[in-house]
CSV table of C-alpha atoms in Angstrom, one decimal:
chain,number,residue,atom,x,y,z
A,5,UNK,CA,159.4,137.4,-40.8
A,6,UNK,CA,156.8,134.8,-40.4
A,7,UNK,CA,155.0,133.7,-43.6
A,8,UNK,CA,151.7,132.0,-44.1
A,9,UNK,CA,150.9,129.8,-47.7
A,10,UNK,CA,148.0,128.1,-48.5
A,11,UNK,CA,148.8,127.2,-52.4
A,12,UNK,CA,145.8,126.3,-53.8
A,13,UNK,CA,142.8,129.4,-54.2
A,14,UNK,CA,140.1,127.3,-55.3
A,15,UNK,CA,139.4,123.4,-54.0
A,16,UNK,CA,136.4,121.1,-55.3
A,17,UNK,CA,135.5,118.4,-54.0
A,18,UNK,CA,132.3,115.8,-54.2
A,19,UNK,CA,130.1,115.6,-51.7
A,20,UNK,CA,131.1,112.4,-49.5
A,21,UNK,CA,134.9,112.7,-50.9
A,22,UNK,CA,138.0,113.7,-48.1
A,23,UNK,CA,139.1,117.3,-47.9
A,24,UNK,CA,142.4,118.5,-47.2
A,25,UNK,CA,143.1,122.1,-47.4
A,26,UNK,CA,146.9,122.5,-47.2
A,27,UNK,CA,148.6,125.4,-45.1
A,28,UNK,CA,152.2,125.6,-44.6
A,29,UNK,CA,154.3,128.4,-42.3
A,30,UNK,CA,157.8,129.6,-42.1
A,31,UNK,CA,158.8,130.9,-39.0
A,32,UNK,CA,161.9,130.3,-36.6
A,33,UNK,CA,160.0,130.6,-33.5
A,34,UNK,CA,157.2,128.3,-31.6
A,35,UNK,CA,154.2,129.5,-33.7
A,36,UNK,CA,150.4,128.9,-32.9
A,37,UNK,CA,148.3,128.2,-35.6
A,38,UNK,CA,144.5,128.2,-36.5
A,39,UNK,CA,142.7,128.0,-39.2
A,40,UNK,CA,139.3,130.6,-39.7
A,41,UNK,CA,136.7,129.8,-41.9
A,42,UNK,CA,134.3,132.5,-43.8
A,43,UNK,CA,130.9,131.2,-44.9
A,44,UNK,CA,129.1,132.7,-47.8
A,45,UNK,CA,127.3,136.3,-46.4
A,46,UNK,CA,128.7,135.8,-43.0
A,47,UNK,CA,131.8,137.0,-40.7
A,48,UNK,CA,135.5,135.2,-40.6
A,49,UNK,CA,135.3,133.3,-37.7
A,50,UNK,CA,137.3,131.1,-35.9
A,51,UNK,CA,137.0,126.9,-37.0
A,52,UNK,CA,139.8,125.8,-34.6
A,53,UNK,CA,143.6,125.8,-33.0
A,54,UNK,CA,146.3,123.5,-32.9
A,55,UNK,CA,146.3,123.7,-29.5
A,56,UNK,CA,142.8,122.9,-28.6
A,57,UNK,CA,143.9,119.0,-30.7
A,58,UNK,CA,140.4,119.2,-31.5
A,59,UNK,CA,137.5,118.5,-33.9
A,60,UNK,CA,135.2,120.9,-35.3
A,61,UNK,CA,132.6,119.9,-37.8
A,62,UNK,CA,134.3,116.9,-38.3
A,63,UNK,CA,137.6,118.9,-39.3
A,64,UNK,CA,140.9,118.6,-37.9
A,65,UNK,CA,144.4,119.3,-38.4
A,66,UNK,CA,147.7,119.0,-36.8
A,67,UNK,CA,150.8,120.8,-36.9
A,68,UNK,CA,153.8,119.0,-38.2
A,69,UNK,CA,156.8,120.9,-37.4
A,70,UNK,CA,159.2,118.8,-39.4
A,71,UNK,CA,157.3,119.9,-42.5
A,72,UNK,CA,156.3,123.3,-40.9
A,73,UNK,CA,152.7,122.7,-42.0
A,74,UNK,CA,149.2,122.4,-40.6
A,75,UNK,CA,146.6,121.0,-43.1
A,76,UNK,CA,142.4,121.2,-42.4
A,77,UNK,CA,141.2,117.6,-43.2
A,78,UNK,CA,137.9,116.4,-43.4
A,79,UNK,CA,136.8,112.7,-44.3
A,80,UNK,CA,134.3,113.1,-45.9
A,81,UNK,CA,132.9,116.5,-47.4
A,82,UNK,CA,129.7,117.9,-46.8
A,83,UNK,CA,127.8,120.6,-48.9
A,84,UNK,CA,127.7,122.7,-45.8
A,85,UNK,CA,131.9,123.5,-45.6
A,86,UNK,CA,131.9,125.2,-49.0
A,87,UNK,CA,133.2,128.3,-47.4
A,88,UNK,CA,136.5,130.1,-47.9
A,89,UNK,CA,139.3,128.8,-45.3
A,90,UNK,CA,142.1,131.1,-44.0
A,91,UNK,CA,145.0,129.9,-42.4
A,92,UNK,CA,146.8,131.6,-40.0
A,93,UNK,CA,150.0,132.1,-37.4
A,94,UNK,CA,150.4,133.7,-34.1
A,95,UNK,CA,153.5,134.6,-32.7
A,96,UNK,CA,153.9,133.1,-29.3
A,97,UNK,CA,150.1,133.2,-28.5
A,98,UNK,CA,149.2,136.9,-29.0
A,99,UNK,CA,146.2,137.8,-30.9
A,100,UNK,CA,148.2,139.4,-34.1
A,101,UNK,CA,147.5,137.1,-36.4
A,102,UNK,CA,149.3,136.4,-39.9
A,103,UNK,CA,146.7,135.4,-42.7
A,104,UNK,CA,147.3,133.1,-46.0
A,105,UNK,CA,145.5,134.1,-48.9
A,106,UNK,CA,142.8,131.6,-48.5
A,107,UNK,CA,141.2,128.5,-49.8
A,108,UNK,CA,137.5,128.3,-51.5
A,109,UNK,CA,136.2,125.2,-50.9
A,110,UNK,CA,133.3,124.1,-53.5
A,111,UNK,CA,131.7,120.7,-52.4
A,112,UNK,CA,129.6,119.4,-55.1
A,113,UNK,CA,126.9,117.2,-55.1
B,15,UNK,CA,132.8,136.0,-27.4
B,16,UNK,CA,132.1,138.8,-28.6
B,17,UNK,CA,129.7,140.8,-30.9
B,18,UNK,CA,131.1,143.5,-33.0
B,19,UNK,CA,129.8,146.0,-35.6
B,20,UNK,CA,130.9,148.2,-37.8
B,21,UNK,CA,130.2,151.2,-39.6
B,22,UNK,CA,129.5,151.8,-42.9
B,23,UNK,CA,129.0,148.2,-44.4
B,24,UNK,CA,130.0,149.9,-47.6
B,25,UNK,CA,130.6,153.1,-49.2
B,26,UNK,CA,132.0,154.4,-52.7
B,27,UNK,CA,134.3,157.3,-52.2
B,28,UNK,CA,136.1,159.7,-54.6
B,29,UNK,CA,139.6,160.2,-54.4
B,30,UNK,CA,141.3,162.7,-52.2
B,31,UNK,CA,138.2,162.2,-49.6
B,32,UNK,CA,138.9,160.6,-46.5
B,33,UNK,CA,136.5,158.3,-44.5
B,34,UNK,CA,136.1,157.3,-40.9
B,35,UNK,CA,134.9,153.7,-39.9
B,36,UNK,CA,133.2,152.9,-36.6
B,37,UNK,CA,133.3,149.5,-34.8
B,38,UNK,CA,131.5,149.0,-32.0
B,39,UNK,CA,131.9,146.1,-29.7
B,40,UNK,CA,129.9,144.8,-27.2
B,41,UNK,CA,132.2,144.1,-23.9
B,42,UNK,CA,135.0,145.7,-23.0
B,43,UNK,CA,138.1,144.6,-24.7
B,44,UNK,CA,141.8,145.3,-24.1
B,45,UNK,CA,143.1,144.4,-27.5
B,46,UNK,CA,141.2,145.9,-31.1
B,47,UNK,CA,142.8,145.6,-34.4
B,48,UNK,CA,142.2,147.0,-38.0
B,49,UNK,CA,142.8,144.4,-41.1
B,50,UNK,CA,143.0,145.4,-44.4
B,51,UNK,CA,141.7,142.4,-47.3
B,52,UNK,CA,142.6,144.5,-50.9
B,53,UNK,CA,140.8,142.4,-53.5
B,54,UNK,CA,142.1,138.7,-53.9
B,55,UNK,CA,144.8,139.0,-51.5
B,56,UNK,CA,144.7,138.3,-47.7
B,57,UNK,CA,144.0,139.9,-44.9
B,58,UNK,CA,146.7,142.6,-43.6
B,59,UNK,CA,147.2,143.9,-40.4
B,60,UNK,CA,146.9,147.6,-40.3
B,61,UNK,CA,147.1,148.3,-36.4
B,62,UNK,CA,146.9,147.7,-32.6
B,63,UNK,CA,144.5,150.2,-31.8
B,64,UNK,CA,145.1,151.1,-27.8
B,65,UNK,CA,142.8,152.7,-25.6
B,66,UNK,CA,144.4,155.6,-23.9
B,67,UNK,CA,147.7,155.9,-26.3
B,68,UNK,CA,148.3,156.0,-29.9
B,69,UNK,CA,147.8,153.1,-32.1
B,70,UNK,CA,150.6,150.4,-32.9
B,71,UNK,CA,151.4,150.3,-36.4
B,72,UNK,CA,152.6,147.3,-38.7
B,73,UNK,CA,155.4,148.2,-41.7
B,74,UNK,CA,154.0,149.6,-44.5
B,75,UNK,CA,151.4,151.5,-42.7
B,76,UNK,CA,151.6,155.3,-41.7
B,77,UNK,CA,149.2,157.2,-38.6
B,78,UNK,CA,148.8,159.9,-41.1
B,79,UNK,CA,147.2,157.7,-43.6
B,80,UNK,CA,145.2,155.8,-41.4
B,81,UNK,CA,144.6,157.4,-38.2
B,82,UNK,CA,142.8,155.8,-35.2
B,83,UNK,CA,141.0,156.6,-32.4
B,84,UNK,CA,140.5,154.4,-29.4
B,85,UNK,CA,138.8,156.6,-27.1
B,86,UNK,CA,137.8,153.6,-24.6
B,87,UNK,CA,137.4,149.8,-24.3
B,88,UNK,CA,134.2,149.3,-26.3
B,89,UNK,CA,135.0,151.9,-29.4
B,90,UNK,CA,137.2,152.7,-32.1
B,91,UNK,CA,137.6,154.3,-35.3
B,92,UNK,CA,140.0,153.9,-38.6
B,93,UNK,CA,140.1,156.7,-41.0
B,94,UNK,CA,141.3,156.0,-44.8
B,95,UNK,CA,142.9,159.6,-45.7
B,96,UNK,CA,143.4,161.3,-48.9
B,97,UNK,CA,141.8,157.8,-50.4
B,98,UNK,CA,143.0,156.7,-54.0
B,99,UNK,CA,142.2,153.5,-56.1
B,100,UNK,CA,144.4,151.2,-53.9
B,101,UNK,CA,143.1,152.2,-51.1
B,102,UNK,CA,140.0,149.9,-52.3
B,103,UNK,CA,139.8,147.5,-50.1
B,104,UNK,CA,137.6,145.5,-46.9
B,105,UNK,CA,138.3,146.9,-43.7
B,106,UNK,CA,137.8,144.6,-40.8
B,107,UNK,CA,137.9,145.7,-37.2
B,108,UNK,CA,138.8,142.6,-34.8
B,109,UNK,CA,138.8,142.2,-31.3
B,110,UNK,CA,141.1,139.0,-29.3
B,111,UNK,CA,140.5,137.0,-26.3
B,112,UNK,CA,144.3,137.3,-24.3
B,113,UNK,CA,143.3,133.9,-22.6
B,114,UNK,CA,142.6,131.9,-26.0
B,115,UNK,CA,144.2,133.8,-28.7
B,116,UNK,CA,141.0,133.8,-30.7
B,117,UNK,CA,140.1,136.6,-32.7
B,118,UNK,CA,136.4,138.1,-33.5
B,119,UNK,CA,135.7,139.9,-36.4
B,120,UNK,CA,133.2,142.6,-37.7
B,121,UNK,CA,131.4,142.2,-40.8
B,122,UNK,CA,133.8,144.8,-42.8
B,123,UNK,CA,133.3,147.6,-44.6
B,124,UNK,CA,133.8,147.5,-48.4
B,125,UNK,CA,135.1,150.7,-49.6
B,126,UNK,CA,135.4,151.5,-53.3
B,127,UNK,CA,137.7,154.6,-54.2
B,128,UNK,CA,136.8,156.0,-57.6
């Protein structure tokens, strides 16, 4: 069964400072990842996919099979991505996701 | 993309009631799904909810505890049955784009079970 871990439940960072949340997967298959992002008082909602290869907000994040990981990263961290960050697997491209249990991000001035 | 909302935004319930949540979306979609996010933990998938036949549900979750409707491509309804504590929990309805594997959410509905 395909398994999502993001090991860290709370991140803080300084404004300015890099970010990187860290998500790693096990799963024996070709997996799709993405990461969602949930801003205070608002929806979950999509931040990107490792298949787009591209930035959002000035995020990105690759998938390394070797290490079967995908980490968010950010250079430097803006007050704006506190938020809580969810990453999460697809089977072969279908829309049922599998969530990790999430990262808060704090950026601190 | 898609707009989606849902029905109640929150409710406290007392146990052995059951209670029925609406999502509502705003185009026609083929697939709809029902997470589950029980405090501090992650979000679960509960079910494939599919228009015109029953819903598709993951292990660990029963039709008769969670029964959904689907009655076309716009609507659909989870009910929590014969609720207890655990059963706290945010239910999210979701909707997915086939083309992009993206998924939309609703707002949730926070039920408390008392």
């Amino acid at each position: 069964a395909q398994r999502v871990t993001q090991p860290e439940k709370l991140l803080s960072v300084f404004k300015g400072a890099p970010v990187e949340l860290k998500c790693n997967y096990s799963y024996s298959g070709s997996p799709e990842l993405f990461w969602y992002v949930q801003y205070s008082r608002q929806r979950l909602q999509l931040l990107l996919r490792h298949i787009s290869r591209e930035s959002i907000k000035g995020f990105t994040a690759d998938l390394n099979k070797g290490e079967t990981s995908f980490h968010l990263k950010k250079p430097f961290a803006q007050e704006e991505d506190s938020a809580m960050y969810y990453c999460a697997l697809s089977k072969g491209g279908g829309n049922k996701l599998t969530f990790g249990t999430g990262t808060q991000l704090k950026v601190e001035l | 993309s898609a707009v989606i909302s849902q029905k109640p935004s929150r409710d406290i319930c007392q146990r052995g009631t059951s209670l029925t949540i609406q999502c509502q979306v705003d185009s026609q979609v083929t697939m709809m799904f029902w997470y589950r996010q029980q405090p501090g933990q992650s979000l679960t998938l509960i079910a494939t909810a599919n228009q015109g036949s029953e819903a598709t549900y993951e292990s660990g979750f029963v039709i008769d505890k969670f029964p959904i409707s689907r009655p076309n491509l716009t609507f659909s309804t989870l009910t929590v049955s014969n609720m207890s504590p655990e059963d706290s929990s945010i239910y999210l309805c979701s909707v997915g784009l086939a083309a992009t594997g993206e998924l939309f959410f609703g707002e949730g509905s926070r039920l408390t079970v008392l």
